[in-house]
Amino acid sequence: MYHSKQPYLKPALRKIEPEYGNSFVLRNFTEKLTNQVPRWHYHPELELVYIEEGSGKRHIGNHLSCFSDGDLIMIGSNLPHMGFASRLNGENQEVVLQVDENCFGQGFLEMNETASIKKLFETSKLGLSFYGDTKREVGQRLKSMFQMAPFEKMIELIRIFHLLSQSREFEILDANGLSIVISGSDNHRIDTIYSYVRRHFTEPIALVDVAALVNMTEPSFCRFFKKATNKTFFQFLVEYRIMHASKLLSEKGDKTISMIADECGFQNISNFNRAFKKITGKSPSEYRNDLRRVLGGVAG
């Protein structure tokens, strides 16, 4: 997990409109659709994302990390984020549920019986990743909702939130600390920069080229990016490369650490090892060996 203190980005507000007759949005995405990386955005609605056995990268608030065996993520109201799954295995899928926390009616969250759900909604503003039996059960419940009538869907949604509120199988991603400040030009710049890094992080990237993308001088760009993210551009670039490296280290295969370093844009193995340990607290080989022990030899 990689995150900085108190950054603020300027994401796009995404308008979410449920279909007629529904109080929330429930969608099912295939591998073909999830290859389209959504822009940096936020919305007032809570979001619950179930990724079945797929892998990808999390970019939620100021949190950057990877997952390799599916995920169940809960994103609180107005917490900026990007898309998640970059590869879905077999016939598996990504289910996305988006709901206004007030959809259950005025006063619902103020009842004694729903106090734990209210607390869940508040904690989700930090970003939550669920695992274990909770991930599997909630994932199956979300998938089964597609076959339910509207009233049964609403009851099942309350059950899901209650189940999540009682679970201890979760990780707080600590992705808070963002101020939502709307500026069309700044949002476009941030989105342009992030998109460029996603496409070119495996290659050498010159500051002058990135600054030119957003029509800024190098000094102006450096000030802008530091103000927007609370880190320098090259800090962000290194973190992004290390995030991708941790994903590669978790996958099956026989890639050497040197090959992974090269694939992530590091031209010097010593620099890669140093940066990886600084960000994760472990060397690449320690990171891979720990994963092998945890996964029982599944990671290669």
mmCIF file of C-alpha atoms in Angstrom:
data_model
loop_
_atom_site.group_PDB
_atom_site.id
_atom_site.type_symbol
_atom_site.label_atom_id
_atom_site.label_comp_id
_atom_site.label_asym_id
_atom_site.label_seq_id
_atom_site.Cartn_x
_atom_site.Cartn_y
_atom_site.Cartn_z
ATOM 1 C CA MET A 1 0.000 0.000 0.000
ATOM 2 C CA TYR A 2 1.331 3.406 -0.928
ATOM 3 C CA HIS A 3 -0.203 6.686 0.158
ATOM 4 C CA SER A 4 0.846 10.213 1.001
ATOM 5 C CA LYS A 5 -0.452 12.561 3.672
ATOM 6 C CA GLN A 6 -3.322 14.929 2.985
ATOM 7 C CA PRO A 7 -3.209 15.231 -0.791
ATOM 8 C CA TYR A 8 -6.075 16.613 -2.787
ATOM 9 C CA LEU A 9 -6.793 15.817 -6.393
ATOM 10 C CA LYS A 10 -9.401 17.415 -8.582
ATOM 11 C CA PRO A 11 -11.538 14.571 -9.916
ATOM 12 C CA ALA A 12 -14.559 14.719 -12.166
ATOM 13 C CA LEU A 13 -18.030 14.535 -10.692
ATOM 14 C CA ARG A 14 -19.804 11.549 -12.236
ATOM 15 C CA LYS A 15 -23.594 11.703 -12.373
ATOM 16 C CA ILE A 16 -25.195 8.354 -11.539
ATOM 17 C CA GLU A 17 -28.805 7.802 -12.535
ATOM 18 C CA PRO A 18 -30.597 4.545 -11.639
ATOM 19 C CA GLU A 19 -32.875 3.055 -14.260
ATOM 20 C CA TYR A 20 -36.578 3.818 -13.992
ATOM 21 C CA GLY A 21 -38.152 1.942 -11.093
ATOM 22 C CA ASN A 22 -34.865 1.448 -9.207
ATOM 23 C CA SER A 23 -33.306 3.327 -6.284
ATOM 24 C CA PHE A 24 -29.752 2.190 -6.974
ATOM 25 C CA VAL A 25 -27.497 1.080 -9.825
ATOM 26 C CA LEU A 26 -26.403 -2.553 -10.216
ATOM 27 C CA ARG A 27 -24.228 -3.409 -13.196
ATOM 28 C CA ASN A 28 -22.311 -6.445 -14.393
ATOM 29 C CA PHE A 29 -19.122 -5.937 -16.427
ATOM 30 C CA THR A 30 -17.226 -8.412 -18.568
ATOM 31 C CA GLU A 31 -13.492 -8.537 -19.325
ATOM 32 C CA LYS A 32 -14.035 -6.587 -22.538
ATOM 33 C CA LEU A 33 -15.639 -3.677 -20.683
ATOM 34 C CA THR A 34 -13.186 -3.565 -17.786
ATOM 35 C CA ASN A 35 -10.296 -3.007 -20.179
ATOM 36 C CA GLN A 36 -11.653 0.520 -20.549
ATOM 37 C CA VAL A 37 -9.992 2.445 -17.703
ATOM 38 C CA PRO A 38 -12.412 5.055 -16.275
ATOM 39 C CA ARG A 39 -11.101 8.514 -15.555
ATOM 40 C CA TRP A 40 -10.333 9.838 -12.079
ATOM 41 C CA HIS A 41 -13.782 10.601 -10.677
ATOM 42 C CA TYR A 42 -16.043 10.705 -7.654
ATOM 43 C CA HIS A 43 -19.756 10.675 -6.877
ATOM 44 C CA PRO A 44 -21.993 11.191 -3.833
ATOM 45 C CA GLU A 45 -23.188 7.583 -4.010
ATOM 46 C CA LEU A 46 -21.557 4.736 -2.097
ATOM 47 C CA GLU A 47 -19.937 2.156 -4.372
ATOM 48 C CA LEU A 48 -19.475 -1.557 -3.768
ATOM 49 C CA VAL A 49 -17.311 -3.398 -6.308
ATOM 50 C CA TYR A 50 -16.950 -7.180 -6.431
ATOM 51 C CA ILE A 51 -14.216 -8.556 -8.693
ATOM 52 C CA GLU A 52 -14.296 -12.327 -8.926
ATOM 53 C CA GLU A 53 -10.801 -13.811 -9.093
ATOM 54 C CA GLY A 54 -9.514 -11.030 -11.334
ATOM 55 C CA SER A 55 -6.441 -8.897 -10.779
ATOM 56 C CA GLY A 56 -5.762 -5.208 -11.069
ATOM 57 C CA LYS A 57 -4.748 -2.007 -9.363
ATOM 58 C CA ARG A 58 -6.520 0.048 -6.732
ATOM 59 C CA HIS A 59 -6.285 3.826 -6.962
ATOM 60 C CA ILE A 60 -8.668 5.126 -4.307
ATOM 61 C CA GLY A 61 -8.059 8.558 -2.828
ATOM 62 C CA ASN A 62 -4.356 8.698 -2.000
ATOM 63 C CA HIS A 63 -4.091 4.891 -1.828
ATOM 64 C CA LEU A 64 -2.232 2.884 -4.485
ATOM 65 C CA SER A 65 -2.038 -0.912 -4.338
ATOM 66 C CA CYS A 66 -2.635 -4.124 -6.293
ATOM 67 C CA PHE A 67 -4.742 -7.244 -5.853
ATOM 68 C CA SER A 68 -4.358 -10.615 -7.557
ATOM 69 C CA ASP A 69 -7.192 -12.878 -6.356
ATOM 70 C CA GLY A 70 -10.287 -10.758 -6.784
ATOM 71 C CA ASP A 71 -11.531 -8.115 -4.390
ATOM 72 C CA LEU A 72 -14.569 -6.655 -2.656
ATOM 73 C CA ILE A 73 -14.117 -2.910 -2.324
ATOM 74 C CA MET A 74 -16.386 -0.372 -0.655
ATOM 75 C CA ILE A 75 -15.890 3.277 -1.553
ATOM 76 C CA GLY A 76 -17.589 5.932 0.527
ATOM 77 C CA SER A 77 -19.411 9.015 -0.641
ATOM 78 C CA ASN A 78 -17.314 11.517 -2.629
ATOM 79 C CA LEU A 79 -14.096 9.476 -2.384
ATOM 80 C CA PRO A 80 -12.173 9.857 -5.694
ATOM 81 C CA HIS A 81 -11.117 6.651 -7.458
ATOM 82 C CA MET A 82 -10.346 5.020 -10.779
ATOM 83 C CA GLY A 83 -11.331 1.682 -12.305
ATOM 84 C CA PHE A 84 -10.122 -1.579 -10.787
ATOM 85 C CA ALA A 85 -9.897 -4.901 -12.656
ATOM 86 C CA SER A 86 -7.347 -5.055 -15.457
ATOM 87 C CA ARG A 87 -7.768 -8.782 -16.049
ATOM 88 C CA LEU A 88 -10.692 -11.089 -15.268
ATOM 89 C CA ASN A 89 -10.076 -14.835 -15.180
ATOM 90 C CA GLY A 90 -12.240 -17.194 -17.225
ATOM 91 C CA GLU A 91 -15.965 -16.476 -17.052
ATOM 92 C CA ASN A 92 -15.652 -14.306 -13.961
ATOM 93 C CA GLN A 93 -16.972 -10.805 -13.737
ATOM 94 C CA GLU A 94 -17.001 -7.430 -12.052
ATOM 95 C CA VAL A 95 -20.201 -6.392 -10.294
ATOM 96 C CA VAL A 96 -20.648 -2.720 -9.415
ATOM 97 C CA LEU A 97 -23.343 -1.424 -7.071
ATOM 98 C CA GLN A 98 -23.839 2.315 -6.547
ATOM 99 C CA VAL A 99 -26.368 3.621 -4.053
ATOM 100 C CA ASP A 100 -27.233 6.860 -2.294
ATOM 101 C CA GLU A 101 -26.904 6.255 1.441
ATOM 102 C CA ASN A 102 -30.285 7.955 1.918
ATOM 103 C CA CYS A 103 -32.111 5.625 -0.467
ATOM 104 C CA PHE A 104 -33.594 3.706 2.466
ATOM 105 C CA GLY A 105 -35.525 6.748 3.587
ATOM 106 C CA GLN A 106 -35.148 9.593 6.055
ATOM 107 C CA GLY A 107 -34.291 8.417 9.547
ATOM 108 C CA PHE A 108 -33.264 4.879 8.498
ATOM 109 C CA LEU A 109 -29.664 5.323 9.639
ATOM 110 C CA GLU A 110 -30.723 6.966 12.920
ATOM 111 C CA MET A 111 -32.443 3.850 14.273
ATOM 112 C CA ASN A 112 -30.727 1.719 16.926
ATOM 113 C CA GLU A 113 -31.044 -1.325 14.676
ATOM 114 C CA THR A 114 -29.070 0.336 11.875
ATOM 115 C CA ALA A 115 -26.324 1.999 13.929
ATOM 116 C CA SER A 116 -23.716 -0.471 12.644
ATOM 117 C CA ILE A 117 -24.664 0.275 9.011
ATOM 118 C CA LYS A 118 -24.323 4.001 9.654
ATOM 119 C CA LYS A 119 -20.847 3.372 11.069
ATOM 120 C CA LEU A 120 -19.994 1.239 8.003
ATOM 121 C CA PHE A 121 -20.977 4.083 5.686
ATOM 122 C CA GLU A 122 -18.775 6.525 7.596
ATOM 123 C CA THR A 123 -15.787 4.155 7.674
ATOM 124 C CA SER A 124 -16.134 3.506 3.938
ATOM 125 C CA LYS A 125 -15.005 7.087 3.342
ATOM 126 C CA LEU A 126 -11.526 5.738 4.136
ATOM 127 C CA GLY A 127 -11.921 3.012 1.497
ATOM 128 C CA LEU A 128 -12.474 -0.626 2.541
ATOM 129 C CA SER A 129 -11.286 -3.919 1.054
ATOM 130 C CA PHE A 130 -13.055 -7.066 2.327
ATOM 131 C CA TYR A 131 -11.581 -10.564 2.155
ATOM 132 C CA GLY A 132 -12.198 -14.167 3.227
ATOM 133 C CA ASP A 133 -15.713 -15.519 3.746
ATOM 134 C CA THR A 134 -17.139 -11.989 3.688
ATOM 135 C CA LYS A 135 -15.830 -11.379 0.184
ATOM 136 C CA ARG A 136 -17.133 -14.691 -1.107
ATOM 137 C CA GLU A 137 -20.590 -14.464 0.497
ATOM 138 C CA VAL A 138 -21.243 -10.826 -0.402
ATOM 139 C CA GLY A 139 -19.950 -11.439 -3.914
ATOM 140 C CA GLN A 140 -22.426 -14.268 -4.440
ATOM 141 C CA ARG A 141 -25.242 -12.196 -2.964
ATOM 142 C CA LEU A 142 -24.474 -9.328 -5.347
ATOM 143 C CA LYS A 143 -24.502 -11.700 -8.321
ATOM 144 C CA SER A 144 -27.814 -13.226 -7.239
ATOM 145 C CA MET A 145 -29.476 -9.788 -7.097
ATOM 146 C CA PHE A 146 -29.683 -9.705 -10.911
ATOM 147 C CA GLN A 147 -32.384 -12.385 -10.754
ATOM 148 C CA MET A 148 -34.446 -10.677 -8.035
ATOM 149 C CA ALA A 149 -37.544 -8.507 -8.230
ATOM 150 C CA PRO A 150 -37.112 -4.843 -7.166
ATOM 151 C CA PHE A 151 -38.486 -5.304 -3.624
ATOM 152 C CA GLU A 152 -36.317 -8.380 -2.974
ATOM 153 C CA LYS A 153 -33.286 -6.463 -4.286
ATOM 154 C CA MET A 154 -33.817 -3.716 -1.726
ATOM 155 C CA ILE A 155 -34.171 -6.205 1.143
ATOM 156 C CA GLU A 156 -31.067 -8.065 -0.025
ATOM 157 C CA LEU A 157 -29.131 -4.804 -0.184
ATOM 158 C CA ILE A 158 -29.933 -4.109 3.471
ATOM 159 C CA ARG A 159 -28.796 -7.645 4.341
ATOM 160 C CA ILE A 160 -25.529 -7.099 2.480
ATOM 161 C CA PHE A 161 -24.794 -3.850 4.312
ATOM 162 C CA HIS A 162 -25.647 -5.498 7.635
ATOM 163 C CA LEU A 163 -23.304 -8.401 6.847
ATOM 164 C CA LEU A 164 -20.499 -5.987 5.950
ATOM 165 C CA SER A 165 -21.109 -3.938 9.083
ATOM 166 C CA GLN A 166 -20.632 -7.055 11.254
ATOM 167 C CA SER A 167 -17.546 -8.362 9.465
ATOM 168 C CA ARG A 168 -14.007 -8.147 10.781
ATOM 169 C CA GLU A 169 -12.542 -9.387 7.500
ATOM 170 C CA PHE A 170 -11.553 -6.044 6.029
ATOM 171 C CA GLU A 171 -8.634 -3.720 5.478
ATOM 172 C CA ILE A 172 -8.950 0.041 5.805
ATOM 173 C CA LEU A 173 -7.211 1.523 2.778
ATOM 174 C CA ASP A 174 -6.731 4.886 4.541
ATOM 175 C CA ALA A 175 -7.577 6.819 1.409
ATOM 176 C CA ASN A 176 -9.114 9.884 3.028
ATOM 177 C CA GLY A 177 -7.869 13.448 3.298
ATOM 178 C CA LEU A 178 -9.022 14.670 -0.104
ATOM 179 C CA SER A 179 -10.775 17.974 -0.664
ATOM 180 C CA ILE A 180 -13.202 17.903 -3.571
ATOM 181 C CA VAL A 181 -12.441 21.114 -5.446
ATOM 182 C CA ILE A 182 -14.052 21.338 -8.868
ATOM 183 C CA SER A 183 -12.040 22.962 -11.623
ATOM 184 C CA GLY A 184 -12.577 21.852 -15.182
ATOM 185 C CA SER A 185 -9.120 22.753 -16.456
ATOM 186 C CA ASP A 186 -7.289 21.237 -13.474
ATOM 187 C CA ASN A 187 -9.326 18.057 -13.667
ATOM 188 C CA HIS A 188 -8.484 17.701 -17.352
ATOM 189 C CA ARG A 189 -4.785 18.168 -16.604
ATOM 190 C CA ILE A 190 -4.746 15.545 -13.845
ATOM 191 C CA ASP A 191 -6.632 13.086 -16.033
ATOM 192 C CA THR A 192 -4.253 13.721 -18.947
ATOM 193 C CA ILE A 193 -1.200 13.158 -16.740
ATOM 194 C CA TYR A 194 -2.546 9.958 -15.186
ATOM 195 C CA SER A 195 -3.536 8.575 -18.578
ATOM 196 C CA TYR A 196 -0.080 9.325 -19.970
ATOM 197 C CA VAL A 197 1.637 7.577 -17.040
ATOM 198 C CA ARG A 198 -0.597 4.496 -17.441
ATOM 199 C CA ARG A 199 0.409 4.220 -21.103
ATOM 200 C CA HIS A 200 4.109 5.054 -20.811
ATOM 201 C CA PHE A 201 5.357 4.130 -17.325
ATOM 202 C CA THR A 202 7.441 1.281 -18.800
ATOM 203 C CA GLU A 203 9.434 3.834 -20.824
ATOM 204 C CA PRO A 204 11.731 6.706 -19.834
ATOM 205 C CA ILE A 205 9.555 9.767 -19.123
ATOM 206 C CA ALA A 206 10.937 13.283 -19.360
ATOM 207 C CA LEU A 207 9.449 16.054 -17.250
ATOM 208 C CA VAL A 208 9.498 18.438 -20.186
ATOM 209 C CA ASP A 209 7.287 16.077 -22.220
ATOM 210 C CA VAL A 210 4.696 15.695 -19.465
ATOM 211 C CA ALA A 211 4.611 19.445 -18.864
ATOM 212 C CA ALA A 212 4.055 20.024 -22.573
ATOM 213 C CA LEU A 213 1.062 17.667 -22.530
ATOM 214 C CA VAL A 214 -0.806 20.099 -20.274
ATOM 215 C CA ASN A 215 0.643 23.252 -21.874
ATOM 216 C CA MET A 216 2.772 24.256 -18.899
ATOM 217 C CA THR A 217 6.393 25.149 -18.322
ATOM 218 C CA GLU A 218 8.389 22.700 -16.224
ATOM 219 C CA PRO A 219 8.446 24.943 -13.101
ATOM 220 C CA SER A 220 4.703 25.649 -13.387
ATOM 221 C CA PHE A 221 3.954 21.981 -13.896
ATOM 222 C CA CYS A 222 6.034 20.960 -10.860
ATOM 223 C CA ARG A 223 4.192 23.468 -8.654
ATOM 224 C CA PHE A 224 0.819 22.390 -10.020
ATOM 225 C CA PHE A 225 1.429 18.659 -9.559
ATOM 226 C CA LYS A 226 2.851 19.058 -6.036
ATOM 227 C CA LYS A 227 -0.155 21.155 -5.017
ATOM 228 C CA ALA A 228 -2.594 18.686 -6.552
ATOM 229 C CA THR A 229 -1.072 15.483 -5.119
ATOM 230 C CA ASN A 230 1.230 16.524 -2.260
ATOM 231 C CA LYS A 231 4.105 14.751 -4.013
ATOM 232 C CA THR A 232 6.425 15.420 -6.915
ATOM 233 C CA PHE A 233 5.695 13.967 -10.321
ATOM 234 C CA PHE A 234 8.671 11.605 -10.105
ATOM 235 C CA GLN A 235 7.572 10.401 -6.656
ATOM 236 C CA PHE A 236 4.209 9.545 -8.188
ATOM 237 C CA LEU A 237 5.858 7.866 -11.193
ATOM 238 C CA VAL A 238 8.105 5.706 -9.003
ATOM 239 C CA GLU A 239 5.156 4.714 -6.808
ATOM 240 C CA TYR A 240 3.146 3.756 -9.880
ATOM 241 C CA ARG A 241 6.014 1.641 -11.219
ATOM 242 C CA ILE A 242 6.495 -0.089 -7.855
ATOM 243 C CA MET A 243 2.757 -0.729 -7.636
ATOM 244 C CA HIS A 244 2.907 -2.494 -11.007
ATOM 245 C CA ALA A 245 6.025 -4.408 -9.942
ATOM 246 C CA SER A 246 4.268 -5.731 -6.831
ATOM 247 C CA LYS A 247 1.459 -6.964 -9.088
ATOM 248 C CA LEU A 248 3.940 -8.801 -11.346
ATOM 249 C CA LEU A 249 5.677 -10.336 -8.316
ATOM 250 C CA SER A 250 2.329 -11.749 -7.165
ATOM 251 C CA GLU A 251 1.570 -13.470 -10.473
ATOM 252 C CA LYS A 252 2.440 -16.959 -11.600
ATOM 253 C CA GLY A 253 5.421 -17.287 -13.890
ATOM 254 C CA ASP A 254 9.182 -17.400 -13.933
ATOM 255 C CA LYS A 255 10.059 -13.749 -14.527
ATOM 256 C CA THR A 256 13.240 -12.760 -12.768
ATOM 257 C CA ILE A 257 13.369 -9.657 -10.602
ATOM 258 C CA SER A 258 15.620 -8.058 -13.198
ATOM 259 C CA MET A 259 13.020 -8.717 -15.907
ATOM 260 C CA ILE A 260 10.280 -7.223 -13.741
ATOM 261 C CA ALA A 261 12.373 -4.145 -13.015
ATOM 262 C CA ASP A 262 12.919 -3.601 -16.722
ATOM 263 C CA GLU A 263 9.237 -4.171 -17.499
ATOM 264 C CA CYS A 264 8.286 -1.507 -14.954
ATOM 265 C CA GLY A 265 10.531 1.166 -16.426
ATOM 266 C CA PHE A 266 13.590 0.839 -14.182
ATOM 267 C CA GLN A 267 16.811 0.882 -16.159
ATOM 268 C CA ASN A 268 18.942 0.097 -13.100
ATOM 269 C CA ILE A 269 18.272 -2.950 -10.891
ATOM 270 C CA SER A 270 19.883 -1.263 -7.881
ATOM 271 C CA ASN A 271 17.545 1.702 -8.175
ATOM 272 C CA PHE A 272 14.598 -0.675 -8.463
ATOM 273 C CA ASN A 273 15.589 -2.648 -5.359
ATOM 274 C CA ARG A 274 16.157 0.541 -3.380
ATOM 275 C CA ALA A 275 12.847 2.124 -4.436
ATOM 276 C CA PHE A 276 10.877 -1.086 -3.842
ATOM 277 C CA LYS A 277 12.182 -1.473 -0.287
ATOM 278 C CA LYS A 278 11.654 2.209 0.509
ATOM 279 C CA ILE A 279 7.988 2.030 -0.504
ATOM 280 C CA THR A 280 6.999 -1.495 0.623
ATOM 281 C CA GLY A 281 9.472 -2.078 3.455
ATOM 282 C CA LYS A 282 10.730 -5.256 1.759
ATOM 283 C CA SER A 283 13.111 -6.148 -1.013
ATOM 284 C CA PRO A 284 11.499 -7.589 -4.188
ATOM 285 C CA SER A 285 12.739 -11.093 -3.325
ATOM 286 C CA GLU A 286 11.408 -10.839 0.255
ATOM 287 C CA TYR A 287 8.080 -9.598 -1.081
ATOM 288 C CA ARG A 288 7.803 -12.508 -3.531
ATOM 289 C CA ASN A 289 8.897 -15.122 -0.968
ATOM 290 C CA ASP A 290 6.377 -13.835 1.585
ATOM 291 C CA LEU A 291 3.619 -14.126 -1.032
ATOM 292 C CA ARG A 292 4.652 -17.688 -1.838
ATOM 293 C CA ARG A 293 4.432 -18.621 1.820
ATOM 294 C CA VAL A 294 1.035 -16.969 2.250
ATOM 295 C CA LEU A 295 -0.435 -18.388 -0.949
ATOM 296 C CA GLY A 296 1.120 -21.818 -0.532
ATOM 297 C CA GLY A 297 3.190 -21.621 -3.673
ATOM 298 C CA VAL A 298 0.448 -20.164 -5.887
ATOM 299 C CA ALA A 299 2.402 -16.992 -6.664
ATOM 300 C CA GLY A 300 5.349 -17.594 -8.957
#
